[in-house]
Amino acid sequence: MKYARPKYRDPSVETQTVRMAYGPNTVTAPKFNTPITPRENFRRSIERKDPLWMPNALTDKFTLGSNDVALHEVRGMQIHSDFLRKPTEDYAYKDWFNTDWTWVCSAGGGMLTPGTKLLDDITQWEKRIVFPDFSEWGFEEKAAQYMKEVHDPNKALSYDMGRGLTERLVSILGGYEDSMEALVVEPEAVLDFFNAYADFMIKFFDKVNALYPLDIVTIHDDWGTERDTFFSEKVMEDLVFEPTKRVLDHIKSKDVFIEWHTCGNVTRFFPYMYALNCDIAQVQRRAVDMPKMKEKYGDRIGFCCAPEGLDITKPIVPEEYIEAIKKTVDIYAPGGGSYILMFNPDEELVWNACAEAYYRSMELYDNVR
């Protein structure tokens, strides 16, 4: 069946103000009269149980950033980068492990402040690392506020948990050089730390999941540069895989899906993501051949998909943007599992892109039912 795309601000289509993922900016988007709720469709898509359209992060889910669940800072520390802050210049902050970070405006995120180091020797981690006390952060008050003022039960709820095992190792050892050396020189101490941090991640998830009706959790663990992975398959198998799997297995046992964020050319680690039973891969398109990974692993792993083939370093041409949306649907919607991510602030373009993504994927799924 073919569907007409409603024109911008068509009065027959409701509108909604939505917050863009990982930022404070909002945009007006269409609110289509969907046959089922976006939340139900999102879950159907991830489970590959007859989704009706390809989910759109902008309109179909709400993302809580890592820091959004805290009511206040604790002794000058915050959980993670605060994506609700609108910075006009670079600024310094501490995360909740007392690690120094600098928000870099040009990068749009926090970077480990050069020279910061909690540990010189990973074998001393038990003496030096202080795990956060959950009772200090006002989680309950913040959750009550969210559930009263913000929560939309018709949309999927996603929480960005923040740093995984290797990213936390990098942060406490002051960078990649020393942390990668520790993986090789002190594997037993690293594994002990990974297991302790995995225990912490499980407790943190349980705390947040008890307060919010979570559907998806995103965990960040950058495994590579744009050339190759930071470490070998042996290190993955001996140190990283099992503690990570323990965390993911626990989260999934609570009927919550996993979105795995990892930057770099991590192509050779996809078999491990597959074995970890990650539901969604959030990877760098310019570093990873995502269509190829879709062909190879798409029966289990879905993808967080920016408009396919779009060069974000060039000015946006509306026609090219819509063509990229069509290509995204055509490549990643078949079989379900994936969703579209849009960042464009142009409301007319967002309207047209949302309409194209919704109706083109409806047409695709109509044809296979």
Short mmCIF file of C-alpha atoms in Angstrom, two decimals:
data_model
loop_
_atom_site.label_atom_id
_atom_site.label_comp_id
_atom_site.label_asym_id
_atom_site.label_seq_id
_atom_site.Cartn_x
_atom_site.Cartn_y
_atom_site.Cartn_z
CA MET A 1 0.00 0.00 0.00
CA LYS A 2 1.21 3.51 -0.82
CA TYR A 3 0.79 6.34 1.66
CA ALA A 4 0.65 10.05 0.88
CA ARG A 5 3.28 12.09 2.75
CA PRO A 6 1.55 14.96 4.59
CA LYS A 7 2.93 18.37 3.73
CA TYR A 8 4.68 20.50 6.32
CA ARG A 9 2.24 21.65 9.02
CA ASP A 10 -0.65 19.80 7.46
CA PRO A 11 -3.51 20.69 9.86
CA SER A 12 -4.73 17.09 9.87
CA VAL A 13 -1.50 15.99 11.58
CA GLU A 14 -0.84 16.74 15.24
CA THR A 15 2.50 18.23 16.28
CA GLN A 16 4.71 17.59 19.28
CA THR A 17 7.69 19.29 20.84
CA VAL A 18 10.49 16.76 21.19
CA ARG A 19 13.96 16.90 22.66
CA MET A 20 16.82 15.83 20.47
CA ALA A 21 18.88 12.93 21.78
CA TYR A 22 21.94 13.87 23.84
CA GLY A 23 21.26 17.59 23.98
CA PRO A 24 19.01 20.33 25.34
CA ASN A 25 17.59 21.44 21.98
CA THR A 26 13.96 20.85 21.06
CA VAL A 27 12.15 20.82 17.73
CA THR A 28 8.53 20.63 16.61
CA ALA A 29 7.82 17.31 14.87
CA PRO A 30 4.73 15.58 13.50
CA LYS A 31 2.74 13.26 15.75
CA PHE A 32 1.20 10.67 13.48
CA ASN A 33 -1.95 8.77 14.36
CA THR A 34 -0.12 5.46 14.72
CA PRO A 35 -1.98 2.10 14.84
CA ILE A 36 -0.10 1.13 18.01
CA THR A 37 1.94 3.20 20.45
CA PRO A 38 5.51 4.10 19.47
CA ARG A 39 6.68 2.24 22.58
CA GLU A 40 4.99 -0.98 21.56
CA ASN A 41 6.32 -0.64 18.01
CA PHE A 42 9.85 0.03 19.32
CA ARG A 43 9.78 -3.14 21.37
CA ARG A 44 8.29 -5.11 18.49
CA SER A 45 11.06 -3.86 16.23
CA ILE A 46 13.88 -4.84 18.59
CA GLU A 47 12.30 -8.26 19.14
CA ARG A 48 11.54 -8.57 15.39
CA LYS A 49 7.88 -9.28 16.12
CA ASP A 50 5.97 -7.61 13.30
CA PRO A 51 6.88 -3.90 13.70
CA LEU A 52 4.58 -1.55 11.77
CA TRP A 53 7.20 1.10 10.99
CA MET A 54 10.89 1.77 11.55
CA PRO A 55 11.23 3.54 14.92
CA ASN A 56 12.43 7.13 14.98
CA ALA A 57 14.42 8.20 18.07
CA LEU A 58 13.19 11.77 17.71
CA THR A 59 9.49 10.95 18.00
CA ASP A 60 9.24 7.41 19.36
CA LYS A 61 11.48 7.35 22.43
CA PHE A 62 12.68 9.59 25.23
CA THR A 63 16.34 9.45 26.20
CA LEU A 64 17.50 10.16 29.72
CA GLY A 65 21.14 11.18 29.70
CA SER A 66 23.54 9.68 32.23
CA ASN A 67 23.40 12.75 34.45
CA ASP A 68 19.65 13.34 34.12
CA VAL A 69 18.74 10.96 36.95
CA ALA A 70 20.66 12.92 39.62
CA LEU A 71 18.92 15.68 41.56
CA HIS A 72 22.16 17.50 42.37
CA GLU A 73 25.93 17.33 42.35
CA VAL A 74 27.80 15.64 45.20
CA ARG A 75 30.92 17.37 46.54
CA GLY A 76 31.38 19.07 43.17
CA MET A 77 30.97 15.84 41.19
CA GLN A 78 28.33 14.94 38.59
CA ILE A 79 27.54 11.49 37.24
CA HIS A 80 28.65 12.22 33.70
CA SER A 81 28.61 14.98 31.09
CA ASP A 82 25.49 17.13 31.49
CA PHE A 83 23.91 17.23 28.05
CA LEU A 84 21.15 19.56 29.23
CA ARG A 85 23.65 22.33 29.80
CA LYS A 86 24.11 24.78 26.90
CA PRO A 87 27.83 25.56 26.96
CA THR A 88 29.17 28.65 25.21
CA GLU A 89 32.78 27.74 25.94
CA ASP A 90 34.82 24.74 27.08
CA TYR A 91 34.50 24.01 30.81
CA ALA A 92 35.91 21.58 33.37
CA TYR A 93 33.96 19.21 35.61
CA LYS A 94 34.41 16.07 37.71
CA ASP A 95 32.49 12.85 37.19
CA TRP A 96 31.22 10.78 40.10
CA PHE A 97 34.49 8.84 40.38
CA ASN A 98 36.21 12.21 40.97
CA THR A 99 37.84 12.09 37.54
CA ASP A 100 38.58 15.37 35.75
CA TRP A 101 36.92 16.05 32.40
CA THR A 102 36.72 18.98 30.01
CA TRP A 103 33.65 19.65 27.93
CA VAL A 104 34.95 20.52 24.46
CA CYS A 105 32.40 22.53 22.48
CA SER A 106 33.95 21.72 19.11
CA ALA A 107 33.62 18.00 19.85
CA GLY A 108 30.21 18.22 21.50
CA GLY A 109 31.24 16.11 24.47
CA GLY A 110 33.48 15.52 27.46
CA MET A 111 37.13 14.61 27.07
CA LEU A 112 39.44 13.33 29.80
CA THR A 113 41.37 16.39 30.97
CA PRO A 114 45.04 16.03 29.99
CA GLY A 115 47.20 15.24 33.02
CA THR A 116 44.38 13.81 35.14
CA LYS A 117 45.09 10.42 36.69
CA LEU A 118 43.50 8.74 39.68
CA LEU A 119 45.90 5.80 39.58
CA ASP A 120 49.47 5.18 38.45
CA ASP A 121 49.25 1.46 39.18
CA ILE A 122 46.11 -0.62 38.54
CA THR A 123 47.19 -3.11 41.22
CA GLN A 124 46.33 -0.37 43.76
CA TRP A 125 42.75 0.17 42.57
CA GLU A 126 41.14 -1.25 45.75
CA LYS A 127 42.98 1.33 47.89
CA ARG A 128 42.31 4.34 45.67
CA ILE A 129 39.00 3.97 43.83
CA VAL A 130 35.89 5.11 45.69
CA PHE A 131 32.66 3.80 44.21
CA PRO A 132 29.76 6.27 44.40
CA ASP A 133 27.24 5.99 47.21
CA PHE A 134 23.82 5.93 45.54
CA SER A 135 22.09 7.44 48.58
CA GLU A 136 23.78 10.81 47.99
CA TRP A 137 22.46 11.65 44.54
CA GLY A 138 18.75 12.27 45.07
CA PHE A 139 17.71 9.57 42.61
CA GLU A 140 14.26 9.10 44.15
CA GLU A 141 13.36 12.78 44.11
CA LYS A 142 14.54 13.22 40.54
CA ALA A 143 12.60 10.17 39.36
CA ALA A 144 9.42 11.36 41.05
CA GLN A 145 9.80 14.70 39.27
CA TYR A 146 10.34 13.01 35.92
CA MET A 147 7.40 10.62 36.27
CA LYS A 148 5.08 13.48 37.24
CA GLU A 149 6.18 16.13 34.75
CA VAL A 150 7.84 14.46 31.76
CA HIS A 151 7.15 10.75 31.29
CA ASP A 152 5.10 9.68 28.27
CA PRO A 153 4.02 6.04 28.62
CA ASN A 154 3.36 5.86 24.88
CA LYS A 155 7.06 6.26 24.07
CA ALA A 156 9.99 3.95 24.70
CA LEU A 157 12.19 5.10 27.57
CA SER A 158 15.95 4.86 27.10
CA TYR A 159 18.62 5.49 29.72
CA ASP A 160 22.25 6.20 28.87
CA MET A 161 24.17 4.46 31.65
CA GLY A 162 27.51 5.88 30.57
CA ARG A 163 30.89 4.24 30.71
CA GLY A 164 31.53 0.53 30.36
CA LEU A 165 34.52 -1.42 31.62
CA THR A 166 37.32 -0.29 29.34
CA GLU A 167 36.23 3.36 29.31
CA ARG A 168 36.27 3.44 33.12
CA LEU A 169 39.71 1.83 33.12
CA VAL A 170 40.94 4.52 30.73
CA SER A 171 39.47 7.27 32.91
CA ILE A 172 41.11 6.17 36.15
CA LEU A 173 44.52 5.51 34.56
CA GLY A 174 44.58 8.83 32.77
CA GLY A 175 44.33 7.76 29.14
CA TYR A 176 44.63 4.99 26.61
CA GLU A 177 48.39 4.49 26.65
CA ASP A 178 48.61 3.49 30.31
CA SER A 179 45.33 1.60 30.33
CA MET A 180 46.20 -0.50 27.28
CA GLU A 181 49.57 -1.27 28.87
CA ALA A 182 47.78 -2.38 32.03
CA LEU A 183 45.67 -4.84 30.03
CA VAL A 184 48.86 -6.62 29.01
CA VAL A 185 51.15 -6.11 32.01
CA GLU A 186 48.66 -6.54 34.88
CA PRO A 187 45.80 -8.64 33.50
CA GLU A 188 44.83 -10.14 36.86
CA ALA A 189 44.47 -6.75 38.53
CA VAL A 190 42.56 -5.41 35.53
CA LEU A 191 40.19 -8.37 35.63
CA ASP A 192 39.62 -7.86 39.36
CA PHE A 193 38.78 -4.22 38.70
CA PHE A 194 36.51 -5.12 35.78
CA ASN A 195 34.58 -7.55 37.96
CA ALA A 196 34.19 -5.00 40.73
CA TYR A 197 33.07 -2.37 38.24
CA ALA A 198 30.65 -4.86 36.67
CA ASP A 199 29.13 -5.40 40.14
CA PHE A 200 28.78 -1.62 40.44
CA MET A 201 27.12 -1.32 37.01
CA ILE A 202 24.58 -4.00 37.93
CA LYS A 203 23.72 -2.23 41.18
CA PHE A 204 23.49 1.11 39.37
CA PHE A 205 21.18 -0.34 36.74
CA ASP A 206 18.98 -1.90 39.43
CA LYS A 207 18.74 1.46 41.19
CA VAL A 208 17.65 3.33 38.07
CA ASN A 209 15.44 0.54 36.74
CA ALA A 210 13.53 0.44 40.03
CA LEU A 211 12.65 4.12 39.61
CA TYR A 212 11.99 4.37 35.87
CA PRO A 213 10.08 2.05 33.48
CA LEU A 214 13.11 1.46 31.27
CA ASP A 215 12.88 -0.15 27.84
CA ILE A 216 16.45 0.40 26.62
CA VAL A 217 19.83 0.99 28.28
CA THR A 218 22.80 2.40 26.38
CA ILE A 219 26.32 1.54 27.55
CA HIS A 220 29.43 3.24 26.13
CA ASP A 221 32.66 1.32 25.75
CA ASP A 222 34.87 2.66 22.98
CA TRP A 223 36.89 -0.24 21.63
CA GLY A 224 38.90 1.36 18.83
CA THR A 225 40.22 4.16 16.72
CA GLU A 226 38.93 4.72 13.21
CA ARG A 227 41.78 2.51 11.99
CA ASP A 228 41.42 -0.55 14.22
CA THR A 229 40.58 -1.80 17.71
CA PHE A 230 42.55 -0.71 20.77
CA PHE A 231 43.20 -4.27 21.86
CA SER A 232 43.25 -7.81 20.50
CA GLU A 233 40.67 -10.56 20.39
CA LYS A 234 42.66 -12.35 23.12
CA VAL A 235 42.30 -9.39 25.48
CA MET A 236 38.60 -9.24 24.63
CA GLU A 237 38.19 -12.95 25.42
CA ASP A 238 40.41 -13.05 28.52
CA LEU A 239 39.45 -9.77 30.23
CA VAL A 240 36.60 -7.79 28.70
CA PHE A 241 34.01 -10.27 27.50
CA GLU A 242 32.90 -12.16 30.62
CA PRO A 243 32.43 -9.21 33.02
CA THR A 244 30.63 -7.33 30.25
CA LYS A 245 28.38 -10.29 29.52
CA ARG A 246 27.49 -10.58 33.18
CA VAL A 247 26.25 -6.97 33.16
CA LEU A 248 24.32 -7.38 29.92
CA ASP A 249 22.77 -10.69 30.95
CA HIS A 250 21.48 -9.09 34.14
CA ILE A 251 19.98 -6.10 32.34
CA LYS A 252 18.30 -8.28 29.74
CA SER A 253 16.90 -10.54 32.49
CA LYS A 254 14.82 -7.51 33.54
CA ASP A 255 13.20 -7.22 30.09
CA VAL A 256 15.34 -4.22 29.17
CA PHE A 257 17.11 -4.03 25.81
CA ILE A 258 20.80 -3.20 25.30
CA GLU A 259 22.15 -0.53 22.98
CA TRP A 260 25.92 -0.85 22.71
CA HIS A 261 27.86 2.30 21.83
CA THR A 262 31.44 1.84 20.67
CA CYS A 263 33.45 4.27 18.56
CA GLY A 264 36.09 3.32 16.03
CA ASN A 265 36.59 0.59 13.48
CA VAL A 266 35.35 -2.26 15.64
CA THR A 267 34.44 -4.54 12.74
CA ARG A 268 36.42 -7.49 14.11
CA PHE A 269 34.61 -7.19 17.44
CA PHE A 270 31.14 -7.63 15.95
CA PRO A 271 31.18 -11.39 16.64
CA TYR A 272 31.61 -10.52 20.33
CA MET A 273 28.76 -8.00 20.23
CA TYR A 274 26.71 -10.75 18.63
CA ALA A 275 27.76 -13.23 21.34
CA LEU A 276 27.02 -10.66 24.03
CA ASN A 277 23.48 -10.56 22.63
CA CYS A 278 23.50 -6.79 22.16
CA ASP A 279 20.20 -5.65 20.68
CA ILE A 280 21.36 -2.44 18.99
CA ALA A 281 24.82 -1.38 17.81
CA GLN A 282 25.57 2.33 17.99
CA VAL A 283 28.76 2.55 15.93
CA GLN A 284 30.57 5.06 13.72
CA ARG A 285 29.30 4.76 10.16
CA ARG A 286 32.44 6.28 8.65
CA ALA A 287 34.58 3.68 10.45
CA VAL A 288 32.32 0.62 10.10
CA ASP A 289 30.64 -0.79 6.99
CA MET A 290 27.21 -0.94 8.64
CA PRO A 291 25.33 -2.30 5.60
CA LYS A 292 27.79 -5.20 5.53
CA MET A 293 27.34 -5.76 9.27
CA LYS A 294 23.57 -5.65 8.72
CA GLU A 295 23.90 -8.44 6.15
CA LYS A 296 26.11 -10.53 8.41
CA TYR A 297 24.63 -10.00 11.88
CA GLY A 298 21.29 -8.32 11.26
CA ASP A 299 19.23 -11.31 12.38
CA ARG A 300 20.09 -10.37 15.98
CA ILE A 301 21.78 -6.95 16.06
CA GLY A 302 19.93 -3.82 15.05
CA PHE A 303 21.52 -0.44 14.36
CA CYS A 304 21.19 3.16 15.46
CA CYS A 305 21.10 4.75 12.00
CA ALA A 306 21.87 8.32 11.06
CA PRO A 307 20.70 9.19 7.53
CA GLU A 308 22.66 6.77 5.34
CA GLY A 309 25.26 8.23 2.99
CA LEU A 310 24.84 11.83 4.19
CA ASP A 311 28.03 13.90 4.41
CA ILE A 312 27.53 15.84 7.65
CA THR A 313 30.56 18.05 6.91
CA LYS A 314 28.68 19.71 4.03
CA PRO A 315 25.65 22.03 4.10
CA ILE A 316 22.37 20.14 4.23
CA VAL A 317 20.46 19.94 0.95
CA PRO A 318 16.84 19.00 1.77
CA GLU A 319 16.41 16.71 -1.23
CA GLU A 320 19.62 14.85 -0.38
CA TYR A 321 18.53 14.50 3.23
CA ILE A 322 15.23 12.89 2.23
CA GLU A 323 17.03 10.56 -0.20
CA ALA A 324 19.33 9.54 2.67
CA ILE A 325 16.28 8.75 4.81
CA LYS A 326 14.87 6.57 2.03
CA LYS A 327 18.19 4.73 1.75
CA THR A 328 18.31 4.24 5.54
CA VAL A 329 14.87 2.63 5.55
CA ASP A 330 15.66 0.45 2.55
CA ILE A 331 18.90 -0.89 4.05
CA TYR A 332 18.15 -1.21 7.75
CA ALA A 333 14.38 -1.59 8.16
CA PRO A 334 14.07 -5.10 6.62
CA GLY A 335 13.78 -7.67 9.40
CA GLY A 336 13.38 -5.01 12.09
CA GLY A 337 15.79 -4.23 14.92
CA SER A 338 17.04 -0.80 13.85
CA TYR A 339 15.93 2.78 14.38
CA ILE A 340 16.60 6.17 12.80
CA LEU A 341 18.44 8.99 14.56
CA MET A 342 17.95 12.60 13.39
CA PHE A 343 19.75 15.69 14.67
CA ASN A 344 18.66 18.36 12.19
CA PRO A 345 17.12 21.51 13.77
CA ASP A 346 15.29 22.62 10.58
CA GLU A 347 11.65 21.93 11.47
CA GLU A 348 10.35 21.67 7.91
CA LEU A 349 13.13 19.25 7.02
CA VAL A 350 12.51 17.28 10.21
CA TRP A 351 8.79 17.09 9.36
CA ASN A 352 9.46 15.79 5.86
CA ALA A 353 12.13 13.36 7.07
CA CYS A 354 9.87 11.96 9.81
CA ALA A 355 7.03 11.55 7.31
CA GLU A 356 9.27 9.79 4.79
CA ALA A 357 10.76 7.44 7.40
CA TYR A 358 7.35 6.59 8.86
CA TYR A 359 5.43 6.00 5.65
CA ARG A 360 8.23 4.39 3.63
CA SER A 361 8.86 1.84 6.38
CA MET A 362 5.08 1.28 6.73
CA GLU A 363 5.01 0.47 3.02
CA LEU A 364 7.97 -1.88 3.38
CA TYR A 365 6.44 -3.80 6.27
CA ASP A 366 3.00 -3.91 4.58
CA ASN A 367 4.64 -5.69 1.66
CA VAL A 368 6.15 -8.44 3.80
CA ARG A 369 3.08 -9.22 5.89
#
